[in-house]
Coordinates of C-alpha atoms and ligand atoms in Angstrom, one line a residue:
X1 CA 0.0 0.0 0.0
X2 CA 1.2 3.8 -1.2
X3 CA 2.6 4.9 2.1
X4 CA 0.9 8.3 2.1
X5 CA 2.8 10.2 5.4
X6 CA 5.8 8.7 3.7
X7 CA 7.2 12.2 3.0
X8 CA 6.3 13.7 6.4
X9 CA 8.4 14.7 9.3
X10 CA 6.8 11.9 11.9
X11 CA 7.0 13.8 15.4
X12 CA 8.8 12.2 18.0
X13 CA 5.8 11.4 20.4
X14 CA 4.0 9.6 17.2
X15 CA 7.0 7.2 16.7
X16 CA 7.3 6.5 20.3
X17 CA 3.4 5.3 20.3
X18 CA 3.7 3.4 16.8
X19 CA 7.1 2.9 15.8
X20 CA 7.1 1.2 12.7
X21 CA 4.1 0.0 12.9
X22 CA 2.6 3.8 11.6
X23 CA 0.8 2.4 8.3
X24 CA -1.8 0.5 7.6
X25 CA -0.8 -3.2 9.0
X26 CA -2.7 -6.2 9.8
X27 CA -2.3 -6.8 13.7
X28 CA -2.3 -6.6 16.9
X29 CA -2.3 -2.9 18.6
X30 CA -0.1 -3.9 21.2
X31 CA 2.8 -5.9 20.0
X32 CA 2.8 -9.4 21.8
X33 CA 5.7 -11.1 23.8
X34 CA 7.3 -13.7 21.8
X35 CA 8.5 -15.5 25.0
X36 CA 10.6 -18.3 23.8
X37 CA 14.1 -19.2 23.8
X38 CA 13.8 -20.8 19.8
X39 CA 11.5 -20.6 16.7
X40 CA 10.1 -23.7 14.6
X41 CA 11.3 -24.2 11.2
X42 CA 8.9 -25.4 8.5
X43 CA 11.2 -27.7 7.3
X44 CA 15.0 -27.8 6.7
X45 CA 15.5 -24.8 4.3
X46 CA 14.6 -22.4 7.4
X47 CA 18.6 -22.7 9.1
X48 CA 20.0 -22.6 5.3
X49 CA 17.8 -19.5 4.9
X50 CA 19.3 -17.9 7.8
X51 CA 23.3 -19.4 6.7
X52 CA 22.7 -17.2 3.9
X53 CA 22.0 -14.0 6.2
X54 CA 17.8 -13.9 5.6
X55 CA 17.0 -11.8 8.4
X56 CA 13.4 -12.8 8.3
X57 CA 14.2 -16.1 9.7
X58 CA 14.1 -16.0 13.2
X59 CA 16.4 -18.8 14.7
X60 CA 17.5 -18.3 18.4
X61 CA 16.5 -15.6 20.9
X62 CA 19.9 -14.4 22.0
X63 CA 20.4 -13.7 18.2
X64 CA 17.6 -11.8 17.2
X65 CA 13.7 -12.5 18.9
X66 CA 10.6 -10.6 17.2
X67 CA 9.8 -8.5 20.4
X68 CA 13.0 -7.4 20.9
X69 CA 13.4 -6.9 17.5
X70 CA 10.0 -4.2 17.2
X71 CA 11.4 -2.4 20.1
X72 CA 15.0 -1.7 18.0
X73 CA 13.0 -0.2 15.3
X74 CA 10.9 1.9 17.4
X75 CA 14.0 3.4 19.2
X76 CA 16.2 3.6 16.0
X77 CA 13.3 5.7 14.5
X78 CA 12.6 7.4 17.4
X79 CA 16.5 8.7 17.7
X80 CA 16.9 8.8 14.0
X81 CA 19.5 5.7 13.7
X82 CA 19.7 3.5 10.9
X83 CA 19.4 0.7 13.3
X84 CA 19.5 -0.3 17.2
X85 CA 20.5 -3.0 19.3
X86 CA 18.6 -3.7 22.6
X87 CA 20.6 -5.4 25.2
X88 CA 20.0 -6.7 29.6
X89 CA 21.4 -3.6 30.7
X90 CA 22.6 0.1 30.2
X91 CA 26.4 -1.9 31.0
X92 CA 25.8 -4.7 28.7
X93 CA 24.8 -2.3 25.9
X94 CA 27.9 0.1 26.7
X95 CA 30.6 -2.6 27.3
X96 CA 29.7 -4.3 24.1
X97 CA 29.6 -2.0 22.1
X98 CA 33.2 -1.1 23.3
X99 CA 34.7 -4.1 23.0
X100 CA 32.7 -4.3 19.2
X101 CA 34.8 -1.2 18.4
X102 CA 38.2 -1.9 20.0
X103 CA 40.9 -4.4 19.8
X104 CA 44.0 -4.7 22.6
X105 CA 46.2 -2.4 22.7
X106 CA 44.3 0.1 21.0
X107 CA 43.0 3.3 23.5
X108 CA 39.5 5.4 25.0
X109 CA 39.7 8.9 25.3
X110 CA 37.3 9.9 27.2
X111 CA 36.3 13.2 29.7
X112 CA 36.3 11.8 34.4
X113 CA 32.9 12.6 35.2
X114 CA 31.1 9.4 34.2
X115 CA 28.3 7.4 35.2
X116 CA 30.5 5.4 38.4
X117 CA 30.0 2.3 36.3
X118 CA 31.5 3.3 33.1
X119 CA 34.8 4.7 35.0
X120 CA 34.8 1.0 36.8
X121 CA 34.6 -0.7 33.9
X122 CA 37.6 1.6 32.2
X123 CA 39.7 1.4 35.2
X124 CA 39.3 -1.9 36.2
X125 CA 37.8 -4.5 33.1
X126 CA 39.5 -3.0 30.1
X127 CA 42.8 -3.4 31.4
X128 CA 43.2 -6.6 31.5
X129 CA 42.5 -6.6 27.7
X130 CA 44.9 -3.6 27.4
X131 CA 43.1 -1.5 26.9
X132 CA 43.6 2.1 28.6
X133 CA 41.4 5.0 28.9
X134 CA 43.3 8.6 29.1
X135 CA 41.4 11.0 30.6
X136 CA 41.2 14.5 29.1
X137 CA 39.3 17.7 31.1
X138 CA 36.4 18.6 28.8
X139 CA 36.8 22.3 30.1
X140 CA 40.1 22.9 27.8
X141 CA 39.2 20.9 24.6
X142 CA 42.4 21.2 23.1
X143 CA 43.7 18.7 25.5
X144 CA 42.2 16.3 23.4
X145 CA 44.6 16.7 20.2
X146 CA 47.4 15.6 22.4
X147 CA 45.8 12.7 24.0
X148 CA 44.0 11.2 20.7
X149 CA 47.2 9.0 18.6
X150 CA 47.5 6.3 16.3
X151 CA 46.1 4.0 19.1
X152 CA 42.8 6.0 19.7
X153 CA 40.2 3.7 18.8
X154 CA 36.9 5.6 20.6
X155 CA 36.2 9.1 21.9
X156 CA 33.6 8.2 24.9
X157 CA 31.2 11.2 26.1
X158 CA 28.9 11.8 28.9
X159 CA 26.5 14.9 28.9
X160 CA 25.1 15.7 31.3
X161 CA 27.4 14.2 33.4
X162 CA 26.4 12.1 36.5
X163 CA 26.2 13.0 39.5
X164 CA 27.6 16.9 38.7
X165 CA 25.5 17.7 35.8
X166 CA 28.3 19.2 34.0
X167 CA 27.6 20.1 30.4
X168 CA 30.5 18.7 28.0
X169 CA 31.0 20.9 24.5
X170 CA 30.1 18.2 22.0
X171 CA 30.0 19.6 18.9
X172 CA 33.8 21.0 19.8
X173 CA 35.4 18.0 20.9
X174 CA 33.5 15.9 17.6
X175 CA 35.3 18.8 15.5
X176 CA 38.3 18.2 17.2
X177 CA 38.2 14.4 16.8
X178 CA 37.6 15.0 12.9
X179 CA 40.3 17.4 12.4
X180 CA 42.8 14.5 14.2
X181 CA 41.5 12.0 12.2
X182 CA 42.6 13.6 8.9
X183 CA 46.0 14.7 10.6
X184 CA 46.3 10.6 11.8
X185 CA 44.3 9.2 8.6
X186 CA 42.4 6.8 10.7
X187 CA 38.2 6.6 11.7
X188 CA 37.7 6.6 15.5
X189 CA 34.5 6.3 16.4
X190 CA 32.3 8.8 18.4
X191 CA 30.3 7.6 21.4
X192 CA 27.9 9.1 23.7
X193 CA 26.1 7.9 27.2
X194 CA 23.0 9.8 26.1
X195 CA 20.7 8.1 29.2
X196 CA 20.3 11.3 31.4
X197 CA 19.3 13.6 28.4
X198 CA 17.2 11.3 26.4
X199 CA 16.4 12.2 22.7
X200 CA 14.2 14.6 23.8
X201 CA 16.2 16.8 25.0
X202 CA 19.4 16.4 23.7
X203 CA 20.3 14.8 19.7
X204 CA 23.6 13.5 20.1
X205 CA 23.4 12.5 16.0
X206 CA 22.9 16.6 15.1
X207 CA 26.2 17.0 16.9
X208 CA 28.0 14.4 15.4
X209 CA 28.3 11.8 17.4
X210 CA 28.4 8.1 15.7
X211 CA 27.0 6.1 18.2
X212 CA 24.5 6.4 21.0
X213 CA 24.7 3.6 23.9
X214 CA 22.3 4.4 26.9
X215 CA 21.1 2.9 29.2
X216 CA 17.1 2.1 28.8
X217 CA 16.3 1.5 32.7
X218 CA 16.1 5.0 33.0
X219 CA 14.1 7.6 31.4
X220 CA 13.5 4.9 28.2
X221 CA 12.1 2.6 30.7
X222 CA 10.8 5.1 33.3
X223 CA 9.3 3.1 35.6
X224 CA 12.0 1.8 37.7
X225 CA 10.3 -2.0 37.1
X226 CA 12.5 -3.0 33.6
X227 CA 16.1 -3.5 33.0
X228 CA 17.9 -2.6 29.6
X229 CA 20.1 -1.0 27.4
X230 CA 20.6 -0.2 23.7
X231 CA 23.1 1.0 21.3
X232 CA 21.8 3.2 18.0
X233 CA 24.0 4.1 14.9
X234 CA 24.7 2.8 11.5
X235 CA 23.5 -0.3 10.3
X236 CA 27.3 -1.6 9.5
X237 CA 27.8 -0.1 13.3
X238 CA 24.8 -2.2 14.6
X239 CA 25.5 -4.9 12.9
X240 CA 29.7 -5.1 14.4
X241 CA 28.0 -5.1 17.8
X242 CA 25.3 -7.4 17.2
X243 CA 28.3 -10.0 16.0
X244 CA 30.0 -8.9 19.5
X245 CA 26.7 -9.4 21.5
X246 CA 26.0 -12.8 20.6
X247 CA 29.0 -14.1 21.8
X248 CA 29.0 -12.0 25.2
X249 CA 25.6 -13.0 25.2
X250 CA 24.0 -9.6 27.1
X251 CA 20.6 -9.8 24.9
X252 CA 17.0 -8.0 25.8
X253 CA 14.7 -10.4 27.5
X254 CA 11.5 -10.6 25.6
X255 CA 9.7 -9.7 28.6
X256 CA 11.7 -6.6 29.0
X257 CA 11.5 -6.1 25.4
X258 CA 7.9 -6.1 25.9
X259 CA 7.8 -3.9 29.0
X260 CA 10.2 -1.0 27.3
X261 CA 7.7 -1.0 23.9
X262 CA 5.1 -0.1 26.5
X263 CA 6.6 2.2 28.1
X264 CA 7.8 4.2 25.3
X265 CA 4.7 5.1 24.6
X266 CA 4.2 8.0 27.6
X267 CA 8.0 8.4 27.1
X268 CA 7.4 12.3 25.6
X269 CA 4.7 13.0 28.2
X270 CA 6.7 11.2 31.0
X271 CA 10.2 13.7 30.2
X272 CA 8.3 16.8 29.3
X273 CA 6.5 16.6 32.6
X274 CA 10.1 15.5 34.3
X275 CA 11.4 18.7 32.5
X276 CA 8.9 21.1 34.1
X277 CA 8.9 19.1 37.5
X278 CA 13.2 19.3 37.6
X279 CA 13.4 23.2 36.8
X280 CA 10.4 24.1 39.0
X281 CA 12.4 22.1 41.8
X282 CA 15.5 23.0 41.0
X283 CA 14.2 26.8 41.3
X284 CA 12.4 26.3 44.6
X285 CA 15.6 24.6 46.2
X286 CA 18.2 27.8 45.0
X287 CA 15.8 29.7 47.5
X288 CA 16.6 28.2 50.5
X289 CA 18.5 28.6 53.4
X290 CA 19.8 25.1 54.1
X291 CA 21.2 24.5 50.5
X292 CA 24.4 25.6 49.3
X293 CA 24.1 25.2 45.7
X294 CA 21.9 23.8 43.1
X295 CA 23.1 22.2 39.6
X296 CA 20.4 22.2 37.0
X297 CA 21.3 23.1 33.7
X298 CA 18.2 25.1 33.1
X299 CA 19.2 27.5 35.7
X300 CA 21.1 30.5 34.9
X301 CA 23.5 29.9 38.0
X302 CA 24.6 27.1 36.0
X303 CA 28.3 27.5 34.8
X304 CA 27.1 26.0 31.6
X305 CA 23.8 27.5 31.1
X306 CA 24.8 29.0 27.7
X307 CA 26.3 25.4 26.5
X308 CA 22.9 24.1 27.7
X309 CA 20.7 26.0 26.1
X310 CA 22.9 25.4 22.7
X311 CA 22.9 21.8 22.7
X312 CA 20.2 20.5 24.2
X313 CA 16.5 20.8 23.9
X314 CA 15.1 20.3 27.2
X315 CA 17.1 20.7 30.4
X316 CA 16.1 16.9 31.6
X317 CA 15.1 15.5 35.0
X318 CA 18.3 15.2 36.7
X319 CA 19.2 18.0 40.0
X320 CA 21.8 18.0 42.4
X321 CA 22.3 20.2 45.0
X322 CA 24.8 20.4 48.2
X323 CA 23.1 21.2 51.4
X324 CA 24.2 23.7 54.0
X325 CA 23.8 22.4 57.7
X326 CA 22.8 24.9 60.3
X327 CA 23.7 23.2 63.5
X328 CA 27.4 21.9 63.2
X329 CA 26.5 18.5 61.0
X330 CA 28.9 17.5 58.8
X331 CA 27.8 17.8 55.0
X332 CA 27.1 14.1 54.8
X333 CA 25.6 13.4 57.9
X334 CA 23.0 16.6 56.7
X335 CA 22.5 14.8 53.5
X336 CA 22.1 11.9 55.2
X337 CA 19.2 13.2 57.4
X338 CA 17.7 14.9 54.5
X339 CA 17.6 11.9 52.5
X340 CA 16.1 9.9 55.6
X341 CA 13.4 12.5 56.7
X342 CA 11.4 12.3 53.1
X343 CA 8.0 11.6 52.8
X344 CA 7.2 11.7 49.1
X345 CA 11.0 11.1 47.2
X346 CA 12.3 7.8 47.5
X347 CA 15.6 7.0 48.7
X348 CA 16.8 4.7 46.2
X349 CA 19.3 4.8 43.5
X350 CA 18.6 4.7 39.9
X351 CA 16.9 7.3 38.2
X352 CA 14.5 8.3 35.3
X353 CA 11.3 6.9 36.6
X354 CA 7.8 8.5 37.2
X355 CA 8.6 8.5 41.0
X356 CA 10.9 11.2 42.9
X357 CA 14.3 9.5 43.8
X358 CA 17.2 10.6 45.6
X359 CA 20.9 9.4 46.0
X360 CA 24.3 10.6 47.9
X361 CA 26.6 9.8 45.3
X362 CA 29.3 9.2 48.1
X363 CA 27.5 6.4 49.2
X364 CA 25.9 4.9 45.6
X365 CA 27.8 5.7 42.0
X366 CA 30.9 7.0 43.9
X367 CA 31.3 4.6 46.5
X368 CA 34.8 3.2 47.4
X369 CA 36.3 6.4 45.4
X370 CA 39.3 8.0 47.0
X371 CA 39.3 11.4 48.1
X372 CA 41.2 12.5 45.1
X373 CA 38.7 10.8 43.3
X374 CA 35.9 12.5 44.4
X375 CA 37.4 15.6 44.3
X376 CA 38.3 15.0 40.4
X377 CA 34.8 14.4 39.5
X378 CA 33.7 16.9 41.3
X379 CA 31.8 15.0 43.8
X380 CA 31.1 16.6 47.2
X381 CA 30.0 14.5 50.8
X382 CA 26.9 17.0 51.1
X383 CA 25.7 16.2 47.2
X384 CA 21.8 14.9 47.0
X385 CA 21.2 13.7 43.6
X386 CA 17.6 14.0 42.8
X387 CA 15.7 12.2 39.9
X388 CA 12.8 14.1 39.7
X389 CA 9.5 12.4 38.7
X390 CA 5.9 13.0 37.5
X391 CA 4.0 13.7 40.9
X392 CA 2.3 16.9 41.8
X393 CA 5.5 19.9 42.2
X394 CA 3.9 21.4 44.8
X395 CA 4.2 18.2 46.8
X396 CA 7.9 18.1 45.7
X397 CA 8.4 21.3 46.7
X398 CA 6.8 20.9 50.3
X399 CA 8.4 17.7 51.0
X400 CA 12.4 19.2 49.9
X401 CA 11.9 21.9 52.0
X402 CA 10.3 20.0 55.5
X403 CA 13.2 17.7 55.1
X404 CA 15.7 20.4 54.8
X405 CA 14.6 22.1 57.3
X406 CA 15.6 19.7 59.9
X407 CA 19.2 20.8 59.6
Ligands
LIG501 C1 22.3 3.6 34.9 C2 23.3 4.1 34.0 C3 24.1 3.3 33.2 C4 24.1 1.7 33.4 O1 22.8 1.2 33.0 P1 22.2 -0.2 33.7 O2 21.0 -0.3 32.9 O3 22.1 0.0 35.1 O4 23.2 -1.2 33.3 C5 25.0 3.8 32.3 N1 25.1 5.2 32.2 C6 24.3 6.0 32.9 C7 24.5 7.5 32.7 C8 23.4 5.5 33.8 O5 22.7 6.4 34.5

């Protein structure tokens, strides 16, 4: 059938609800759960199909399962990929597609402030495949054409970063990559964690970026109940780390699969209302008395408000802010009793569902980090790191500030 909308710009929202499924099509509205480990063949020419690369022959569900499959198309049109690959985790999806991309002895450039994971992975996995990670501070950008050789095999972003909410220049340090690239006559590959953003509010493909890992248990997901991750980029991209994945084996579950295609579907009314909920927050904390400083991209305080407000298109849900104790407590132990005294934000780690959470980052993503550590990515004891979620702000608001006022 003549696909009519075929030349229209299909908005975000609409793809998230339909994904491929926007034409007319013979079906069921809500895309069932192939839950099963291996598919019938009608007779013998079925495996020979697939030895020949037919990808319409399903075979084996850590290869490729139909769920899982739907959901890769929704979220590659959704980000405007050529293709996706849904994996277990946000770490399965960003370690694969790592070790798709990069051979030993071969190097990551990448910026400190990363999801605690990531930098645990870098400092203490990758080694013993040698590979190294050289750090470069995202703040002077021309760092970067000193630490990017021969051996660079991946430049590896985070923005925002986590827990700081520092905004990395992307667009400059892409430039820079391509301009070393010529000068070394070699591709390395451009990767972003785009999971605290989303695609909503921040395109990492406009800026230049090759690849897209994220983790899908977040904002994707957005109901703290589903665990996944995916990688988006080129289909000859997607289809080196779909070789990689089968072997590591770290594929979607069909269930999950299942739970994410749902979910996608409030994912633009879920963020927007994230968005409004964060800077509403993040304004009504600045205010008061017991808190020392508020990170939110959206506020003009932020050092990187400008940056923000260039490459991204929604501030997100993410807030941190450092509290200021009153009565001689020590910035965690405040934090600590701030975190413990509310009613309506969870204390839970995580982030990116529909409920209010809150973290210390001392204590979750940058536990058993030295001092020095810390202090390079810019982690203070009296940091809360709030995800903020869908409920009523003024409840938000109320519940912050009866907490904080304890200290
Ligand atoms: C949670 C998270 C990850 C890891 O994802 P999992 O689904 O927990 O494996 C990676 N990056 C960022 C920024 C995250 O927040």
């Amino acid at each position: 059938m003549a696909n009519k909308n075929a030349q229209r710009d299909i908005s975000l929202a609409t793809k998230a609800i339909h994904g491929s499924k926007l034409y007319a099509y013979q079906g069921p509205v809500s895309f069932p759960i192939f839950q099963t480990s291996t598919f019938r063949f009608e007779n013998s020419e079925g495996p020979m199909k697939f030895a020949k690369g037919d990808p319409s022959v399903y075979v084996y569900t850590r290869y490729h399962n139909p769920t899982v499959h739907d959901v890769e198309e929704k979220l590659a049109l959704m980000e405007g990929a050529e293709a996706a690959a849904l994996f277990s985790s946000g770490m399965a999806a960003i370690s694969t597609a790592l070790l798709a991309v990069t051979r030993a002895g071969e190097e990551i450039v990448s910026t400190p402030a990363l999801y605690g994971g990531t930098y645990r992975f870098f400092r203490d996995e990758l080694p013993k495949l040698d590979i190294h990670t050289k750090y470069i501070n995202p703040d002077r950008p021309e760092t970067l054409d000193n630490a990017v050789t021969e051996r660079t095999s991946v430049l590896y972003l985070e923005s925002p970063t986590n827990p700081t909410l520092d905004v990395v220049d992307i667009a400059e340090l892409v430039k820079r990559t391509r301009a070393m690239e010529k000068w070394l006559g070699k591709k390395i590959t451009v990767m972003i964690d785009n999971t605290f953003a989303t695609i909503l509010n921040q395109n990492p493909f406009r800026l230049g970026v090759d690849v897209i890992v994220e983790s899908a248990t977040k904002y994707l997901g957005g109901h703290s109940d589903v665990m996944a991750g995916a990688v988006l980029g080129s289909k000859e991209m997607i289809s080196r780390v779909k070789t990689s994945a089968k072997y590591y084996g770290g594929c979607a579950d069909p269930f999950a699969a299942y739970l994410l295609h749902r979910s996608l579907k409030t994912f633009q009314l879920r963020v927007e209302r994230q968005n409004e909920n964060a800077m509403a927050l993040a304004r009504a904390l600045e205010k008061h008395k017991r808190v020392r400083r508020v990170i939110y991209p959206g506020l003009s305080s932020h050092p990187k408000h400008k940056l923000a407000k260039k490459q991204m298109t929604g501030f997100g849900g993410m807030v941190t802010f450092e509290v200021k104790p009153s009565k001689g407590l020590a910035p965690l132990e405040a934090a600590t009793a701030v975190c413990d005294h509310l009613h309506v934000a969870v204390n839970a780690s995580s982030l990116g569902g529909v409920e209010t959470l809150v973290s210390i980052p001392v204590y979750t993503s940058h536990v058993f980090m030295s001092d020095e550590e810390l202090a390079q990515h810019g982690v203070a004891k009296g940091m809360i790191r709030v995800s903020v979620g869908v409920e009523g702000i003024e409840d938000l608001i109320a519940d912050f500030s009866q907490a904080l006022s304890i200290i």
